[in-house]
Structure formats: C-alpha cells, structure tokens
mmCIF file of C-alpha atoms in Angstrom:
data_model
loop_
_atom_site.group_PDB
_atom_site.id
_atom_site.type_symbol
_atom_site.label_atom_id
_atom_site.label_comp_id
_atom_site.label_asym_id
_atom_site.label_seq_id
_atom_site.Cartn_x
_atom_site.Cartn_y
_atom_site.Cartn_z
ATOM 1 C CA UNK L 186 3.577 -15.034 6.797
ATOM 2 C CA UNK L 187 0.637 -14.463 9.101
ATOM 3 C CA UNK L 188 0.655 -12.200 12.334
ATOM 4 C CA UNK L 189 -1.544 -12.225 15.073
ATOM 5 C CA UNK L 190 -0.511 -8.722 16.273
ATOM 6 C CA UNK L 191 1.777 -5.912 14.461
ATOM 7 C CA UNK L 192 3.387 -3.131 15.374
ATOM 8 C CA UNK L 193 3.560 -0.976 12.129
ATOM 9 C CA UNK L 194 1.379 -0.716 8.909
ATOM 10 C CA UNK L 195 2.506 0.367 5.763
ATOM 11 C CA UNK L 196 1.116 2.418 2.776
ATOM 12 C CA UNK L 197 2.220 2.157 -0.256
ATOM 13 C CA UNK L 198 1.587 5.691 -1.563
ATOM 14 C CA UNK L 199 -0.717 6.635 -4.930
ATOM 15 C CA UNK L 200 -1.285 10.334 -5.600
ATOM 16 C CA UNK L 201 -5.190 10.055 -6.104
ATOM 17 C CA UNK L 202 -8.706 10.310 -4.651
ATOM 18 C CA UNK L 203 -8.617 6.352 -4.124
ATOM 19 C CA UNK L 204 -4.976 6.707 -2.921
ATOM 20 C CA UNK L 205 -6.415 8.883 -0.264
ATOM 21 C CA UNK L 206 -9.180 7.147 0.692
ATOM 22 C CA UNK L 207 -5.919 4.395 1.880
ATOM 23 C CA UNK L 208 -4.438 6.758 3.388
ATOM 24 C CA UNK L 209 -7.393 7.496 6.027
ATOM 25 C CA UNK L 210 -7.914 3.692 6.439
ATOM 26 C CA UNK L 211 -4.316 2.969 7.358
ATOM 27 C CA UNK L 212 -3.970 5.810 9.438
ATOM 28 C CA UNK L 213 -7.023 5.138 11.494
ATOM 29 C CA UNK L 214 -5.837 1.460 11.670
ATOM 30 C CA UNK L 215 -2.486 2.628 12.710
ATOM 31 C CA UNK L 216 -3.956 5.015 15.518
ATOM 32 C CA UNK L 217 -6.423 2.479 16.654
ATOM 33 C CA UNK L 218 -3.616 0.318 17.549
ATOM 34 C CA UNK L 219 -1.101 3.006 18.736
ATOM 35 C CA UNK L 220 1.575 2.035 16.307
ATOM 36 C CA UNK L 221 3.061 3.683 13.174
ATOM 37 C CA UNK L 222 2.649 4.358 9.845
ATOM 38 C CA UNK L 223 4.578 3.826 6.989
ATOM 39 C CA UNK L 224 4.549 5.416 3.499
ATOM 40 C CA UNK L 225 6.164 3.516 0.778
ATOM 41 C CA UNK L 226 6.896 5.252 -2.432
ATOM 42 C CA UNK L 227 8.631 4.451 -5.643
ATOM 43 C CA UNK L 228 10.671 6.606 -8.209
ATOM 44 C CA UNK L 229 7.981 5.213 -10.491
ATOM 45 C CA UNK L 230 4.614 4.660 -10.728
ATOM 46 C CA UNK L 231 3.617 0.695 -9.820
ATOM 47 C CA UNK L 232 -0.101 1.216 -10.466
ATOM 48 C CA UNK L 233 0.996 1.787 -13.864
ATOM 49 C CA UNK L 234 3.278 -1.075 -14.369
ATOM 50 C CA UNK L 235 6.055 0.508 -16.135
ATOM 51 C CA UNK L 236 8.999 -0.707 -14.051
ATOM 52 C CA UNK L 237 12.364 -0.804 -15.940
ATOM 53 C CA UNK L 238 11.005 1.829 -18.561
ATOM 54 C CA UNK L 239 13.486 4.448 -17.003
ATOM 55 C CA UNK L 240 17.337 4.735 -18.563
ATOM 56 C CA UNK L 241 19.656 4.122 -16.079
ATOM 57 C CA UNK L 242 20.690 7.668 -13.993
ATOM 58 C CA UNK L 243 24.122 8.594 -13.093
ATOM 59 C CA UNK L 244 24.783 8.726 -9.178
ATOM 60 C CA UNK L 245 24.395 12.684 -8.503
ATOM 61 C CA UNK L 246 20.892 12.740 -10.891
ATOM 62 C CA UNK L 247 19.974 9.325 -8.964
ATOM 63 C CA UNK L 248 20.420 10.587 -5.683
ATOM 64 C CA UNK L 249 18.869 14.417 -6.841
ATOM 65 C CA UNK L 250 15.664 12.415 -7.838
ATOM 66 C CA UNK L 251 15.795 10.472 -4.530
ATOM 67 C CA UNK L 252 15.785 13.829 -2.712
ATOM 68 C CA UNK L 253 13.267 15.438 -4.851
ATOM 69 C CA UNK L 254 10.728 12.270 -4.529
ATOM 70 C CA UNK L 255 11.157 12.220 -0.520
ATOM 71 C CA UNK L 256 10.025 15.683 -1.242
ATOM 72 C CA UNK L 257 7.469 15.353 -2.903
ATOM 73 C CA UNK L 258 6.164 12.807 -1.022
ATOM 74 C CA UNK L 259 6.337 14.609 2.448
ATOM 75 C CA UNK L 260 4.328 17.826 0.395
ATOM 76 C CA UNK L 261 1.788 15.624 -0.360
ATOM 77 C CA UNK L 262 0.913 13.886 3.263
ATOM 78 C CA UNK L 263 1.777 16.482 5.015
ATOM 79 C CA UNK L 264 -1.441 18.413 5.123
ATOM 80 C CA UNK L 265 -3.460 15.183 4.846
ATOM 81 C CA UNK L 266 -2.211 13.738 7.985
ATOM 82 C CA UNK L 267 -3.358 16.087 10.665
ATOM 83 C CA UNK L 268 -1.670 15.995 13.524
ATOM 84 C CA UNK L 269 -0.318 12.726 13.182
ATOM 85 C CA UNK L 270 3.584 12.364 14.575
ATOM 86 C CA UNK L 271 4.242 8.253 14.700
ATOM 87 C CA UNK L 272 4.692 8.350 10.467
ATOM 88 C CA UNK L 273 7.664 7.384 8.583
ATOM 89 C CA UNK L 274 8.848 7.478 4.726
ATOM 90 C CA UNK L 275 10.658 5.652 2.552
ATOM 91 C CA UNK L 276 11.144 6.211 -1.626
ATOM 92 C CA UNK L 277 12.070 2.684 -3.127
ATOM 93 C CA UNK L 278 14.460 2.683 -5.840
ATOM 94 C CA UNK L 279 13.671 -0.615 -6.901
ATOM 95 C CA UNK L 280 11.296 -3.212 -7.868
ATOM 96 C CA UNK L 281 7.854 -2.649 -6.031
ATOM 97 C CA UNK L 282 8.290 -6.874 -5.151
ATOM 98 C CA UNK L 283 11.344 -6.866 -4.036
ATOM 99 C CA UNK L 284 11.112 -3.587 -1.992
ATOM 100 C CA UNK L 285 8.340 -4.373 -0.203
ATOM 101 C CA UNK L 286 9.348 -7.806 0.664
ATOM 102 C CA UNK L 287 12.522 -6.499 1.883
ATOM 103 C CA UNK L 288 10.857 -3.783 4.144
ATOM 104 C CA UNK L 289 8.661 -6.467 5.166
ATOM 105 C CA UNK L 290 11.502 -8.549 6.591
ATOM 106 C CA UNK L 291 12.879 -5.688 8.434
ATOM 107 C CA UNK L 292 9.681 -5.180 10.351
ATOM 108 C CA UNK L 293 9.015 -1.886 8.911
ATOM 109 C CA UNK L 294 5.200 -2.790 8.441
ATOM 110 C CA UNK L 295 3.392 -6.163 9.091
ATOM 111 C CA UNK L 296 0.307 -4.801 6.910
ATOM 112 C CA UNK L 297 0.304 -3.422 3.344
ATOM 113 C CA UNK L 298 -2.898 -1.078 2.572
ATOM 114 C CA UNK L 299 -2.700 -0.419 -1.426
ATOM 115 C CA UNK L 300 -5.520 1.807 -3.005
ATOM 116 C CA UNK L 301 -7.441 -0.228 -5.703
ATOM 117 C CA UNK L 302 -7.743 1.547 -8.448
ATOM 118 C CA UNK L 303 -9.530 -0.427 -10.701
ATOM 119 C CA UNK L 304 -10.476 -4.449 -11.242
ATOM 120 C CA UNK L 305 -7.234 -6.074 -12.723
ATOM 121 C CA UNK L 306 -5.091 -2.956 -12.812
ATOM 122 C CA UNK L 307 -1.738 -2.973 -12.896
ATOM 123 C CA UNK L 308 0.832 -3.145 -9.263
ATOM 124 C CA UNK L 309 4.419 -3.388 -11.120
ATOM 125 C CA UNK L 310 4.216 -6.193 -13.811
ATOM 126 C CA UNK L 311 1.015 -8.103 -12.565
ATOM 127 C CA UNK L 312 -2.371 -7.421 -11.840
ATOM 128 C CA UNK L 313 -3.037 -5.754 -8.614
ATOM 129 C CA UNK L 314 -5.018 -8.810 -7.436
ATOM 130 C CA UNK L 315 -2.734 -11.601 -8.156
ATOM 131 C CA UNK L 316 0.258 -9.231 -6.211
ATOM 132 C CA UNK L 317 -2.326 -9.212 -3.136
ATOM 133 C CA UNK L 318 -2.680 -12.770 -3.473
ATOM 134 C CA UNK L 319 0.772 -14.105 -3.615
ATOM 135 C CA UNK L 320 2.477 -10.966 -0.876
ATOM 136 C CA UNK L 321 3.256 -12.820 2.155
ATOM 137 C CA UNK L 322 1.605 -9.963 4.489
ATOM 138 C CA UNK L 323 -1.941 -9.321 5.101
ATOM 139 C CA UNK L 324 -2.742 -6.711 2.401
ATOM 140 C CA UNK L 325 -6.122 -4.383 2.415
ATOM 141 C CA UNK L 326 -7.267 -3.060 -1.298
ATOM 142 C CA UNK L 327 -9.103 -0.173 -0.456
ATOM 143 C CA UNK L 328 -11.434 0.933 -3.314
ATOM 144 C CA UNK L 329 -13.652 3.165 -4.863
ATOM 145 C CA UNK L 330 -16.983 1.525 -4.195
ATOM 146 C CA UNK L 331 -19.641 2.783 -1.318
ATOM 147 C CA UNK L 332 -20.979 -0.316 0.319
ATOM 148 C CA UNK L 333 -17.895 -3.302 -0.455
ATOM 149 C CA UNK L 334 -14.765 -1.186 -0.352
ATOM 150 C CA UNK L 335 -11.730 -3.346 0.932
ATOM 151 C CA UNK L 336 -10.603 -6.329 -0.268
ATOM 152 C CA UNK L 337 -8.319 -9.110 1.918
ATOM 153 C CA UNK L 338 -6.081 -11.476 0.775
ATOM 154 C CA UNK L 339 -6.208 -14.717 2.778
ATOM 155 C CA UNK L 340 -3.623 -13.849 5.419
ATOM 156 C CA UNK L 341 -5.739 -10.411 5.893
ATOM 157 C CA UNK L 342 -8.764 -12.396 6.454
ATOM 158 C CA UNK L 343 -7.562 -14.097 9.542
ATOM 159 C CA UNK L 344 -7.348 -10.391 10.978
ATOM 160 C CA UNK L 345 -10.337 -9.597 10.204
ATOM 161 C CA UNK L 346 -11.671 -8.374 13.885
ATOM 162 C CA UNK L 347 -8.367 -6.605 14.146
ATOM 163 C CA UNK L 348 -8.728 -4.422 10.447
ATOM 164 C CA UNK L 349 -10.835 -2.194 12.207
ATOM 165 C CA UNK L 350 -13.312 -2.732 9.217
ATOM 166 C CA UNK L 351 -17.484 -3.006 9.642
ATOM 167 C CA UNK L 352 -19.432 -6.122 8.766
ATOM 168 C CA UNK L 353 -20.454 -6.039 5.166
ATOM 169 C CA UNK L 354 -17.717 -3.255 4.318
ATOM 170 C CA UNK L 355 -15.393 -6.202 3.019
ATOM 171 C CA UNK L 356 -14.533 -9.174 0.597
ATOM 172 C CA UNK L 357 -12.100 -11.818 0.748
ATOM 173 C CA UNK L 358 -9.912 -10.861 -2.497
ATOM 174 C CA UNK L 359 -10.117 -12.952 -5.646
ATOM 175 C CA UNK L 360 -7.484 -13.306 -8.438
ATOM 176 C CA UNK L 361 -8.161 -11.507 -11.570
ATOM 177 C CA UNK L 362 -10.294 -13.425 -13.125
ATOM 178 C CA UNK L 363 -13.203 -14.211 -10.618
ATOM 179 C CA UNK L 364 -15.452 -11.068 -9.825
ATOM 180 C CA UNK L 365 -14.257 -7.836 -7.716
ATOM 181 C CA UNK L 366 -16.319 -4.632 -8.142
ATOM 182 C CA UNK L 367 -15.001 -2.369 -6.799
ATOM 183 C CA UNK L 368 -17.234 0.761 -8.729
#
C-alpha cells in the first residue's frame, strides 16, 4: 500500500537513545506536515523478539498492566515532546504484525518510523529488516549512525521528497543479508 499524501505517522515506541532519536524524526515529520503523531507500544518488548513468552493474565491483572503500560508510556514522552498537542497513544496487546497492520487499516498512521537498533535485530519474530520489507506502509529505520541514518523500504522510497530527510542522510533498506551499517 503506497500513499501519496498522509495524514498521521506513527511511532512505534523503544525506550532508548536510538528510540529517541525516532521520536524527533517522526515528530518533526509530523509537524512539518501539520498532522499527528502516533505512539504505538506493546506489553512486550518487539525489538527483543520474545512475543508469546508471557503466561496468559487473568482479566483484572490484564487490564491493570494495560493501565500501568499507557502509563508508563505517557511518563516517558511526556517531557520529550515539548509542547506538542496533535499526539495520540495506543499499548498493543497483541502481535506487533498484526497490531500494526490493523492500526494501519484504520488510518491511524500511513507511516511507521521504528528506531534501528542494530543490523538484523530482532522486530517480533523476524529480523527488523525483513519486517520493513514485507509492512505494507512506508516505514523509516532511524539509526545510530552520523552520516547514513534512515533506512526506506521500497514504498518509503517513493516519498522520498516528502520524508523531510537531506540528500545523502538515507538508504533504500536491504533484507538482512545484503549490507546496512547503521554504526
């Protein structure tokens, strides 16, 4: 699924320097355009691929834990997004996939910003590259490194002019196994 325009980004949420550093693209990219930001968080950790791991929670803990992530999440941007107002969250109960495909289809973003941790790192139960690769939206890794630091999958790439990103800043995304510094 390719857009031309949008009218929300999303942000799927990682507690970390590099996490961050998404956080300031997306929110520029979402101010430069004059439309909203979206955090996406999970009750676990995707960029650590343990999905499933957790026992199964009876409703009042399940819906305690819902509350306390929401929480949590809120502390966490709340001093890092200024004076920001146009910024929603949601805390996904479910698979990272499936939740973001589903938010995806209810227009709640049109393009997914993800930190990049590190080349061929984990995003639920496959490598954060291939996920880029096969997600239907225009996704932006946004790395460590100082003079490549996002990476587009193909339906990214034709927005390029509209990313908001310099000349030079930027790769097309490969799978796993071809080359992606990101250092």
């Amino acid at each position: 699924m390719t857009v031309l325009s949008f009218r929300n980004i999303g942000l799927c949420a990682q507690y970390s320097p590099t996490g961050d550093r998404a956080l300031r693209y997306a929110l520029g990219l979402a101010r430069h355009h004059g439309v909203q930001l979206n955090i996406f968080s999970f009750l676990h950790d995707p960029f650590t691929g343990t999905f499933g791991a957790e026992p199964e929670l009876a409703p009042a803990d399940r819906e305690r834990r819902l509350v306390q992530a929401d929480q949590a999440l809120r502390e966490y941007y709340d001093g890092r997004l200024g004076d920001a107002l146009d910024v929603g969250f949601r805390v996904c109960e479910g698979s990272e996939n499936v939740e973001l495909r589903r938010c995806l289809k209810r227009g709640e973003y049109q393009i997914l910003v993800m930190p990049y941790l590190d080349r061929g790192g984990r995003f639920g139960d496959l490598p954060i590259e291939e996920f880029a690769m096969r997600f239907l939206a225009p996704v932006v890794l946004v790395g460590r490194g100082r003079r490549v630091r996002y990476y587009l999958n193909p339906q990214a790439v034709i927005l390029g002019d509209k990313l908001n990103l310099f000349k030079g800043s930027w790769r097309p995304l490969h799978s796993v196994d071809q080359s992606c510094e990101i250092g």
